């Protein structure tokens, strides 16, 4: 992909982000801007703080210092209710699919609608929203199935549908292709790209998967020791002779 975004309106801005657990300084000055409609890939070796950064971004972890502005709002200034409201605009797809095993596909998709009643008001019939989300991932026929009846790739798509049902402006993907065979991984990536095109969502994608980064990124950041090490397009980073950068393209 690696086309640069023309319309540069920042939708997320992170400045000098610091987060430690005791003596473990996980994030140490991390900064980034995500623009509207952009797919930004964050790479970094295991334990480099990618997931901690995402958790700080949606207020699941409190950062020690620095600023995180999402859609014009400083995260640390929001109360519980405001944070909850903002989370309807920021969907996240965590590693693994995390569907509720005891609920049908339909009930899994209805769950966020019940939790975030404010966004859509009182919905009498959830069917149109559930069906639209399922159609977006090509799985309308699974409405009444249980998660155990789905393949790994289907579960990932249903999890994506559950994220989409709240119509977020930003989607955070944590290892979206991990554990999938190359063909299913490619299907998920194509789906992510079609959703981005249809709804003009912006996305941060954490991945170790070079094919994923090649296909989906407009821009990439490599995170080393809690701070940005290098930033650029896939093409720029993939030809870097720096061993720390090269390590990700082997
Ligand atoms: N709740 C926590 N308490 C203490 N330390 C934590 C906590 N959460 C994360 N860490 C530490 O923060 C560091 C970064 O973890 P993080 O999960 O962000 O890594 P990552 O880059 O996402 O790794 P991976 O690619 O393996 O998922 C690790 O050293 C981890 O042990």
XYZ file of N, CA and C and ligand atoms in Angstrom:
781
model
N 0.855 -1.208 0.000
C 0.000 0.000 0.000
C 0.889 1.256 0.000
N 1.407 1.618 1.152
C 2.382 2.706 1.306
C 2.103 3.971 0.498
N 0.843 4.307 0.285
C 0.544 5.592 -0.314
C 0.420 6.590 0.826
N 1.012 7.766 0.654
C 0.904 8.727 1.746
C -0.482 9.372 1.742
N -0.928 9.727 2.937
C -2.246 10.317 3.097
C -2.177 11.788 2.705
N -3.084 12.193 1.820
C -3.062 13.581 1.326
C -3.653 14.543 2.358
N -4.825 14.107 2.908
C -5.558 14.989 3.804
C -5.050 14.810 5.230
N -4.165 15.705 5.673
C -3.469 15.443 6.931
C -4.149 16.040 8.152
N -5.283 15.483 8.531
C -5.929 15.907 9.775
C -5.593 14.896 10.854
N -4.893 15.322 11.917
C -4.557 14.354 12.961
C -5.818 13.904 13.707
N -5.925 12.598 13.940
C -7.060 12.083 14.709
C -6.573 11.579 16.076
N -5.294 11.204 16.126
C -4.641 10.884 17.410
C -3.273 11.560 17.429
N -2.948 12.161 18.572
C -1.600 12.738 18.728
C -1.039 12.319 20.076
N 0.078 11.651 20.069
C 0.732 11.235 21.320
C 2.071 11.964 21.412
N 2.315 12.580 22.585
C 3.584 13.307 22.766
C 4.282 12.827 24.028
N 5.562 12.524 23.907
C 6.443 12.211 25.035
C 5.784 11.264 26.056
N 5.299 10.149 25.586
C 4.578 9.210 26.452
C 5.554 8.397 27.314
N 5.290 8.460 28.627
C 6.132 7.730 29.588
C 5.245 6.777 30.378
N 5.708 5.523 30.505
C 4.979 4.569 31.330
C 5.970 3.540 31.884
N 6.011 3.457 33.212
C 6.912 2.486 33.847
C 6.126 1.578 34.755
N 6.621 0.350 34.918
C 6.139 -0.547 35.975
C 7.336 -0.753 36.886
N 7.367 -0.098 38.020
C 8.543 -0.158 38.882
C 9.752 0.377 38.135
N 10.812 -0.439 38.063
C 12.034 0.004 37.359
C 11.984 -0.256 35.859
N 10.914 -0.869 35.417
C 10.808 -1.207 33.993
C 10.193 -0.031 33.223
N 11.067 0.759 32.587
C 10.599 1.936 31.834
C 10.156 1.489 30.447
N 8.900 1.133 30.353
C 8.397 0.510 29.122
C 8.285 1.534 27.991
N 7.628 2.653 28.265
C 7.534 3.713 27.252
C 8.331 4.909 27.754
N 9.206 5.403 26.898
C 10.162 6.407 27.359
C 10.296 7.523 26.323
N 9.161 8.215 26.093
C 9.197 9.338 25.138
C 8.550 9.012 23.806
N 7.722 7.964 23.792
C 7.075 7.583 22.529
C 6.171 8.716 22.023
N 6.206 8.929 20.722
C 5.327 9.959 20.137
C 4.830 9.508 18.770
N 3.655 9.902 18.433
C 3.121 9.572 17.097
C 1.909 10.437 16.768
N 1.669 10.544 15.475
C 0.443 11.183 14.992
C -0.223 10.173 14.065
N -1.531 10.005 14.222
C -2.299 9.199 13.267
C -3.224 10.156 12.538
N -3.164 10.103 11.201
C -4.012 11.002 10.413
C -5.302 10.302 10.000
N -6.318 11.105 9.725
C -7.612 10.555 9.271
C -7.417 9.703 8.028
N -7.992 8.520 8.048
C -7.951 7.626 6.890
C -6.645 6.872 6.722
N -5.746 7.004 7.702
C -4.420 6.394 7.572
C -4.344 5.023 8.256
N -3.552 4.131 7.675
C -3.196 2.869 8.321
C -1.745 2.962 8.778
N -1.554 3.055 10.084
C -0.205 3.200 10.645
C 0.196 1.888 11.317
N 1.291 1.312 10.846
C 1.773 0.050 11.424
C 2.845 0.346 12.472
N 2.708 -0.272 13.637
C 3.733 -0.150 14.671
C 4.418 -1.506 14.812
N 5.716 -1.507 14.624
C 6.482 -2.731 14.807
C 7.419 -2.556 15.981
N 7.789 -3.662 16.586
C 8.733 -3.611 17.696
C 8.852 -5.016 18.223
N 10.018 -5.341 18.801
C 10.138 -6.731 19.223
C 9.275 -7.006 20.453
N 9.128 -8.276 20.769
C 8.277 -8.675 21.874
C 8.718 -7.981 23.165
N 7.772 -7.408 23.881
C 8.088 -6.736 25.140
C 8.508 -5.288 24.960
N 8.432 -4.755 23.725
C 8.898 -3.373 23.510
C 7.853 -2.327 23.917
N 6.652 -2.761 24.299
C 5.686 -1.799 24.828
C 4.543 -1.448 23.903
N 4.381 -2.216 22.827
C 3.333 -1.895 21.847
C 1.936 -2.017 22.477
N 1.721 -3.129 23.185
C 0.388 -3.325 23.784
C 0.144 -2.324 24.911
N 1.180 -2.017 25.670
C 1.032 -1.033 26.757
C 0.636 0.322 26.157
N 1.246 0.662 25.027
C 0.926 1.934 24.371
C -0.557 1.964 23.974
N -1.035 0.855 23.391
C -2.451 0.776 22.979
C -3.362 0.901 24.208
N -2.976 0.235 25.305
C -3.811 0.299 26.519
C -3.852 1.722 27.080
N -2.726 2.421 27.031
C -2.709 3.824 27.492
C -3.622 4.670 26.596
N -3.575 4.366 25.314
C -4.327 5.129 24.315
C -5.829 5.072 24.567
N -6.321 3.925 25.035
C -7.766 3.830 25.280
C -8.093 3.909 26.767
N -7.109 4.330 27.549
C -7.351 4.572 28.972
C -7.504 3.307 29.800
N -7.061 2.158 29.278
C -7.115 0.928 30.086
C -5.936 0.890 31.066
N -4.882 1.613 30.727
C -3.737 1.815 31.626
C -3.516 3.309 31.741
N -3.137 3.757 32.933
C -2.846 5.183 33.107
C -1.388 5.431 32.759
N -1.122 6.432 31.917
C 0.287 6.730 31.632
C 0.854 7.631 32.717
N 2.196 7.615 32.864
C 2.832 8.405 33.930
C 2.911 9.881 33.543
N 3.319 10.135 32.304
C 3.361 11.526 31.824
C 3.327 11.556 30.306
N 3.245 12.750 29.774
C 3.091 12.912 28.330
C 1.636 13.164 28.007
N 1.335 13.339 26.714
C -0.054 13.630 26.384
C -0.574 12.714 25.286
N -1.845 12.333 25.435
C -2.520 11.496 24.437
C -3.817 12.202 24.081
N -3.884 12.724 22.864
C -5.087 13.429 22.426
C -5.771 12.591 21.342
N -6.999 12.165 21.633
C -7.754 11.359 20.676
C -8.986 12.156 20.250
N -9.113 12.398 18.972
C -10.218 13.193 18.417
C -10.401 14.485 19.219
N -9.289 15.133 19.470
C -9.294 16.439 20.130
C -9.430 16.400 21.643
N -9.505 15.190 22.236
C -9.679 15.115 23.687
C -8.462 14.512 24.366
N -7.994 15.198 25.417
C -6.857 14.697 26.197
C -7.370 13.570 27.110
N -6.860 12.374 26.876
C -7.350 11.180 27.581
C -7.329 11.330 29.105
N -6.235 11.906 29.633
C -6.086 11.964 31.091
C -7.080 12.937 31.744
N -7.732 13.772 30.920
C -8.692 14.734 31.491
C -10.126 14.206 31.467
N -10.335 13.018 30.903
C -11.701 12.505 30.764
C -12.121 11.715 32.001
N -13.381 11.881 32.399
C -13.877 11.044 33.496
C -14.321 9.694 32.912
N -14.769 8.821 33.789
C -15.091 7.452 33.399
C -16.122 7.412 32.260
N -17.151 8.236 32.405
C -18.234 8.232 31.407
C -17.753 8.755 30.049
N -16.948 9.836 30.096
C -16.441 10.420 28.844
C -15.505 9.448 28.124
N -14.725 8.724 28.939
C -13.802 7.739 28.386
C -14.576 6.613 27.712
N -15.640 6.203 28.362
C -16.489 5.141 27.822
C -17.101 5.574 26.492
N -17.514 6.831 26.439
C -18.097 7.385 25.217
C -17.070 7.402 24.086
N -15.852 7.833 24.434
C -14.790 7.903 23.426
C -14.466 6.501 22.894
N -14.597 5.514 23.768
C -14.273 4.142 23.345
C -15.238 3.611 22.284
N -16.398 4.241 22.134
C -17.291 3.812 21.052
C -16.744 4.293 19.704
N -15.879 5.304 19.740
C -15.273 5.806 18.501
C -13.948 5.114 18.192
N -13.423 4.409 19.191
C -12.128 3.726 19.021
C -12.342 2.230 19.245
N -12.489 1.507 18.144
C -12.686 0.065 18.273
C -11.344 -0.635 18.414
N -11.303 -1.728 19.139
C -10.041 -2.469 19.154
C -10.257 -3.952 18.985
N -9.309 -4.518 18.279
C -9.345 -5.945 18.018
C -8.090 -6.518 18.658
N -8.271 -7.171 19.797
C -7.123 -7.679 20.536
C -6.589 -8.974 19.935
N -5.388 -9.339 20.358
C -4.784 -10.608 19.924
C -5.767 -11.727 20.242
N -5.925 -12.672 19.333
C -6.944 -13.699 19.527
C -8.280 -13.030 19.241
N -9.371 -13.738 19.320
C -10.632 -13.137 18.910
C -11.507 -12.732 20.084
N -11.319 -13.436 21.213
C -12.035 -13.090 22.439
C -13.545 -12.968 22.262
N -14.146 -13.931 21.564
C -15.616 -13.959 21.517
C -16.107 -14.634 22.790
N -17.330 -14.342 23.190
C -17.913 -15.024 24.351
C -18.424 -16.386 23.896
N -17.808 -17.443 24.423
C -18.101 -18.799 23.951
C -19.530 -19.253 24.212
N -20.141 -18.695 25.273
C -21.492 -19.166 25.622
C -22.586 -18.386 24.880
N -22.178 -17.433 24.039
C -23.169 -16.625 23.310
C -23.118 -16.949 21.821
N -24.265 -16.832 21.157
C -24.299 -16.996 19.695
C -23.561 -15.817 19.051
N -23.350 -15.928 17.745
C -22.734 -14.822 17.003
C -23.578 -13.558 17.188
N -24.884 -13.723 17.056
C -25.786 -12.571 17.193
C -25.618 -11.903 18.566
N -25.601 -12.717 19.617
C -25.485 -12.167 20.978
C -24.119 -11.509 21.191
N -23.077 -12.100 20.586
C -21.755 -11.486 20.674
C -21.763 -10.088 20.057
N -22.478 -9.965 18.941
C -22.520 -8.666 18.252
C -23.421 -7.659 18.961
N -24.438 -8.177 19.643
C -25.355 -7.270 20.355
C -24.717 -6.718 21.633
N -23.740 -7.464 22.140
C -23.132 -7.098 23.429
C -22.639 -5.640 23.475
N -21.815 -5.191 22.513
C -21.368 -3.781 22.575
C -22.517 -2.783 22.423
N -23.571 -3.170 21.699
C -24.705 -2.243 21.534
C -25.389 -1.999 22.874
N -25.471 -3.073 23.686
C -26.111 -2.927 25.002
C -25.231 -2.124 25.936
N -23.909 -2.362 25.821
C -22.971 -1.689 26.718
C -22.879 -0.182 26.418
N -23.038 0.158 25.159
C -22.895 1.573 24.779
C -24.217 2.097 24.227
N -25.242 2.061 25.055
C -26.590 2.445 24.608
C -26.655 3.889 24.103
N -25.797 4.733 24.695
C -25.879 6.169 24.412
C -25.698 6.493 22.930
N -24.758 5.786 22.290
C -24.405 6.144 20.917
C -25.577 6.018 19.945
N -26.388 4.977 20.105
C -27.477 4.761 19.152
C -28.858 5.038 19.745
N -28.898 5.457 20.994
C -30.190 5.638 21.649
C -30.785 4.272 21.941
N -32.068 4.247 22.212
C -32.713 2.962 22.517
C -33.008 2.219 21.214
N -32.381 1.068 21.034
C -32.628 0.328 19.792
C -33.672 -0.744 20.071
N -34.767 -0.670 19.329
C -35.821 -1.689 19.516
C -35.399 -2.994 18.852
N -34.900 -2.858 17.609
C -34.525 -4.058 16.868
C -33.062 -3.932 16.437
N -32.225 -4.807 16.982
C -30.790 -4.727 16.684
C -30.462 -5.394 15.342
N -31.456 -6.096 14.765
C -31.177 -6.924 13.577
C -30.483 -6.152 12.434
N -30.972 -4.958 12.032
C -30.289 -4.282 10.909
C -28.815 -3.991 11.191
N -28.495 -3.564 12.421
C -27.090 -3.255 12.745
C -26.249 -4.538 12.763
N -26.812 -5.604 13.350
C -26.089 -6.879 13.421
C -25.853 -7.416 12.010
N -26.893 -7.355 11.177
C -26.762 -7.891 9.816
C -25.773 -7.070 8.981
N -25.816 -5.746 9.141
C -24.875 -4.906 8.371
C -23.434 -5.270 8.741
N -23.198 -5.420 10.062
C -21.831 -5.744 10.516
C -21.413 -7.120 9.990
N -22.337 -8.081 10.016
C -22.005 -9.427 9.530
C -21.782 -9.436 8.019
N -22.607 -8.664 7.302
C -22.443 -8.599 5.844
C -21.097 -7.976 5.476
N -20.667 -6.997 6.287
C -19.372 -6.358 6.038
C -18.215 -7.351 6.091
N -18.385 -8.421 6.875
C -17.297 -9.413 6.963
C -17.666 -10.702 6.219
N -18.752 -10.635 5.438
C -19.137 -11.766 4.590
C -19.643 -12.977 5.351
N -20.212 -12.783 6.537
C -20.622 -13.937 7.337
C -22.065 -13.833 7.851
N -22.943 -13.297 7.013
C -24.342 -13.133 7.427
C -24.988 -14.464 7.827
N -24.545 -15.561 7.209
C -25.155 -16.874 7.467
C -24.789 -17.457 8.833
N -23.873 -16.825 9.566
C -23.441 -17.401 10.857
C -24.232 -16.845 12.043
N -25.238 -16.040 11.765
C -25.978 -15.307 12.797
C -26.290 -16.123 14.056
N -26.786 -17.338 13.870
C -27.228 -18.117 15.034
C -26.245 -19.208 15.445
N -25.028 -19.157 14.903
C -24.045 -20.181 15.270
C -23.347 -19.822 16.578
N -22.758 -20.848 17.204
C -21.947 -20.633 18.404
C -20.482 -20.503 17.955
N -19.645 -19.778 18.728
C -18.244 -19.615 18.336
C -17.532 -20.944 18.061
N -17.886 -21.992 18.818
C -17.197 -23.284 18.613
C -17.480 -23.877 17.225
N -18.511 -23.374 16.571
C -18.839 -23.886 15.236
C -18.104 -23.114 14.127
N -17.261 -22.171 14.522
C -16.577 -21.323 13.532
C -15.097 -21.683 13.443
N -14.515 -21.475 12.264
C -13.063 -21.662 12.119
C -12.343 -20.458 12.734
N -11.013 -20.574 12.873
C -10.217 -19.479 13.447
C -10.387 -18.184 12.661
N -10.362 -18.300 11.321
C -10.501 -17.119 10.463
C -11.884 -16.488 10.602
N -12.901 -17.361 10.710
C -14.275 -16.842 10.868
C -14.414 -16.113 12.205
N -13.823 -16.691 13.261
C -13.890 -16.037 14.586
C -13.272 -14.640 14.521
N -12.137 -14.547 13.816
C -11.464 -13.249 13.699
C -12.377 -12.256 12.970
N -13.080 -12.744 11.933
C -13.983 -11.857 11.187
C -15.168 -11.424 12.050
N -15.688 -12.363 12.851
C -16.811 -12.006 13.728
C -16.348 -10.965 14.765
N -15.117 -11.170 15.269
C -14.579 -10.187 16.230
C -14.472 -8.811 15.567
N -14.099 -8.813 14.291
C -14.009 -7.549 13.552
C -15.412 -6.946 13.371
N -16.386 -7.811 13.080
C -17.774 -7.328 12.944
C -18.244 -6.717 14.262
N -17.869 -7.344 15.374
C -18.277 -6.824 16.695
C -17.632 -5.458 16.961
N -16.411 -5.279 16.456
C -15.754 -3.967 16.585
C -16.469 -2.936 15.709
N -16.863 -3.372 14.507
C -17.462 -2.447 13.531
C -18.870 -2.004 13.891
N -19.548 -2.823 14.684
C -20.964 -2.550 14.926
C -21.177 -1.193 15.615
N -20.159 -0.723 16.339
C -20.280 0.589 16.991
C -19.884 1.734 16.049
N -19.568 1.378 14.815
C -19.171 2.358 13.795
C -18.055 3.285 14.291
N -16.927 2.684 14.691
C -15.818 3.499 15.205
C -15.127 4.304 14.108
N -14.498 5.398 14.494
C -13.735 6.201 13.527
C -12.288 5.710 13.453
N -11.870 5.047 14.564
C -10.489 4.560 14.639
C -10.548 3.080 15.034
N -9.709 2.259 14.421
C -9.639 0.855 14.853
C -8.190 0.525 15.223
N -8.030 -0.088 16.380
C -6.705 -0.502 16.837
C -6.622 -2.016 16.686
N -5.691 -2.477 15.890
C -5.544 -3.911 15.660
C -4.268 -4.399 16.340
N -4.395 -5.352 17.248
C -3.210 -5.927 17.891
C -2.978 -7.311 17.291
N -1.982 -7.422 16.447
C -1.633 -8.688 15.774
C -2.844 -9.321 15.073
N -3.423 -8.636 14.102
C -4.655 -9.155 13.488
C -4.494 -10.464 12.722
N -3.260 -10.795 12.312
C -3.091 -12.012 11.492
C -2.399 -13.157 12.229
N -2.038 -12.918 13.489
C -1.332 -13.959 14.254
C -2.164 -15.238 14.344
N -1.501 -16.367 14.127
C -2.160 -17.668 14.298
C -3.003 -18.089 13.111
N -3.035 -17.284 12.051
C -3.832 -17.655 10.873
C -2.905 -18.143 9.761
N -3.402 -19.060 8.930
C -2.589 -19.501 7.791
C -2.488 -18.335 6.804
N -1.494 -18.356 5.889
C -1.267 -17.193 5.014
C -2.482 -16.785 4.187
N -3.290 -17.759 3.751
C -4.443 -17.405 2.902
C -5.519 -16.707 3.733
N -5.797 -17.266 4.925
C -6.795 -16.634 5.805
C -6.300 -15.262 6.264
N -4.998 -15.168 6.547
C -4.423 -13.879 6.966
C -4.644 -12.834 5.876
N -4.441 -13.254 4.616
C -4.619 -12.322 3.502
C -6.083 -11.885 3.397
N -6.992 -12.842 3.638
C -8.428 -12.497 3.595
C -8.765 -11.444 4.651
N -8.204 -11.630 5.846
C -8.451 -10.657 6.929
C -7.907 -9.277 6.530
N -6.720 -9.271 5.937
C -6.116 -7.991 5.536
C -6.955 -7.297 4.464
N -7.453 -8.079 3.503
C -8.288 -7.495 2.443
C -9.566 -6.912 3.043
N -10.076 -7.632 4.038
C -11.272 -7.167 4.730
C -10.994 -5.849 5.471
N -9.871 -5.804 6.181
C -9.490 -4.578 6.889
C -9.376 -3.416 5.910
N -8.810 -3.695 4.723
C -8.637 -2.635 3.728
C -9.982 -2.190 3.151
N -10.900 -3.147 2.942
C -12.191 -2.761 2.368
C -13.008 -1.959 3.387
N -12.877 -2.302 4.662
C -13.594 -1.558 5.711
C -13.052 -0.129 5.803
N -11.736 -0.028 5.706
C -11.093 1.293 5.777
C -11.601 2.181 4.636
N -11.731 1.563 3.459
C -12.179 2.298 2.279
C -13.654 2.700 2.416
N -14.468 1.750 2.902
C -15.915 1.988 2.985
C -16.263 3.057 4.021
N -15.597 3.002 5.181
C -15.972 3.908 6.277
C -14.944 5.013 6.531
N -13.848 5.030 5.753
C -12.756 5.992 5.961
C -12.257 5.983 7.410
N -12.148 4.793 7.990
C -11.601 4.677 9.348
C -10.089 4.863 9.301
N -9.536 5.239 10.453
C -8.078 5.299 10.608
C -7.699 4.098 11.461
N -6.496 3.595 11.278
C -6.145 2.406 12.060
C -4.689 2.422 12.505
N -4.486 1.878 13.714
C -3.132 1.563 14.170
C -3.061 0.045 14.181
N -2.066 -0.485 13.538
C -1.952 -1.938 13.429
C -0.618 -2.369 14.024
N -0.697 -3.169 15.089
C 0.521 -3.712 15.677
C 0.747 -5.062 15.032
N 1.909 -5.260 14.462
C 2.142 -6.546 13.807
C 3.627 -6.889 13.705
N 3.885 -8.201 13.675
C 5.228 -8.703 13.368
C 5.254 -9.244 11.939
N 4.084 -9.216 11.306
C 3.886 -9.883 10.022
C 4.269 -8.921 8.883
N 5.381 -9.231 8.206
C 5.902 -8.345 7.156
C 4.904 -8.208 6.002
N 4.230 -9.324 5.660
C 3.259 -9.265 4.554
C 2.099 -8.347 4.917
N 1.707 -8.423 6.185
C 0.629 -7.555 6.682
C 1.057 -6.094 6.551
N 2.262 -5.796 7.008
C 2.758 -4.413 6.950
C 2.859 -3.930 5.502
N 3.323 -4.810 4.627
C 3.480 -4.427 3.219
C 2.122 -4.075 2.607
N 1.140 -4.927 2.899
C -0.172 -4.748 2.266
C -0.920 -3.535 2.789
N -0.817 -3.322 4.088
C -1.788 -2.408 4.700
C -1.248 -1.037 5.100
N 0.079 -0.932 5.272
C 0.579 0.319 5.884
C 0.673 1.482 4.911
N 0.279 2.659 5.370
C 0.628 3.899 4.689
C 1.952 4.404 5.243
N 2.184 4.040 6.520
C 3.370 4.532 7.216
C 3.667 3.543 8.328
N 4.934 3.497 8.742
C 5.309 2.572 9.811
C 6.187 3.276 10.844
N 6.075 2.794 12.098
C 6.968 3.265 13.159
C 7.592 2.026 13.789
N 8.887 2.061 13.978
C 9.543 0.979 14.710
C 9.837 1.482 16.129
N 9.353 0.697 17.088
C 9.482 1.064 18.503
C 10.637 0.255 19.110
N 11.623 0.963 19.636
C 12.755 0.293 20.292
C 13.010 1.002 21.626
N 13.133 0.232 22.687
C 13.393 0.779 24.023
C 12.415 1.896 24.404
N 11.165 1.714 24.062
C 10.120 2.635 24.519
C 10.020 3.938 23.768
N 10.783 4.047 22.675
C 10.724 5.308 21.900
C 10.828 4.980 20.407
N 10.350 5.908 19.567
C 10.408 5.712 18.120
C 11.868 5.583 17.694
N 12.155 4.544 16.934
C 13.528 4.359 16.451
C 13.642 4.876 15.029
N 12.655 4.515 14.213
C 12.630 4.988 12.820
C 11.186 5.019 12.349
N 10.911 5.899 11.406
C 9.558 6.072 10.899
C 9.640 6.232 9.387
N 8.710 5.661 8.641
C 8.734 5.829 7.187
C 7.780 4.881 6.515
N 7.820 4.867 5.180
C 6.949 3.956 4.442
C 7.544 2.553 4.495
N 6.748 1.552 4.144
C 7.248 0.177 4.103
C 8.477 0.114 3.196
N 8.390 0.745 2.008
C 9.494 0.691 1.051
C 10.761 1.283 1.674
N 10.623 2.426 2.347
C 11.804 3.075 2.946
C 12.441 2.177 4.015
N 11.589 1.640 4.892
C 12.142 0.842 5.998
C 12.694 -0.489 5.511
N 12.042 -1.066 4.488
C 12.466 -2.399 4.059
C 13.839 -2.387 3.380
N 14.287 -1.222 2.898
C 15.618 -1.193 2.278
C 16.672 -0.601 3.224
N 16.270 -0.323 4.479
C 17.227 0.219 5.443
C 18.338 -0.794 5.710
N 19.548 -0.299 5.879
C 20.665 -1.207 6.157
C 20.931 -1.310 7.658
N 20.151 -0.581 8.454
C 20.306 -0.630 9.915
C 19.894 -2.022 10.417
N 20.785 -2.717 11.135
C 20.456 -4.085 11.581
C 19.189 -4.166 12.423
N 18.918 -3.128 13.244
C 17.708 -3.163 14.091
C 16.450 -3.100 13.233
N 16.529 -2.424 12.103
C 15.386 -2.321 11.196
C 15.301 -3.594 10.354
N 16.456 -3.993 9.842
C 16.511 -5.197 8.988
C 15.916 -6.410 9.681
N 16.134 -6.506 10.986
C 15.676 -7.670 11.757
C 14.190 -7.953 11.548
N 13.414 -6.912 11.252
C 11.972 -7.104 11.086
C 11.577 -7.547 9.683
N 12.512 -7.462 8.775
C 12.161 -7.776 7.382
C 12.736 -9.108 6.923
N 13.291 -9.877 7.878
C 13.873 -11.187 7.512
C 12.812 -12.248 7.423
N 0.338 -4.784 34.016
C 1.667 -4.878 33.928
N 2.437 -4.902 35.042
C 3.781 -4.964 34.963
N 4.472 -5.006 33.815
C 3.758 -4.980 32.672
C 2.339 -4.918 32.664
N 1.909 -4.894 31.371
C 3.020 -4.951 30.614
N 4.133 -5.006 31.375
C 5.518 -5.039 30.892
O 5.651 -4.051 29.883
C 6.565 -4.492 28.872
C 5.934 -4.304 27.515
O 4.827 -5.205 27.380
P 3.877 -5.209 26.098
O 2.824 -6.242 26.351
O 3.449 -3.837 25.789
O 4.863 -5.726 24.958
P 4.582 -5.901 23.410
O 5.546 -5.023 22.683
O 3.144 -5.712 23.130
O 5.001 -7.438 23.234
P 4.392 -8.596 22.311
O 4.846 -8.288 20.909
O 5.058 -9.835 22.832
O 2.912 -8.606 22.476
C 6.942 -5.928 29.240
O 8.201 -5.902 29.877
C 5.862 -6.348 30.200
O 6.344 -7.286 31.126
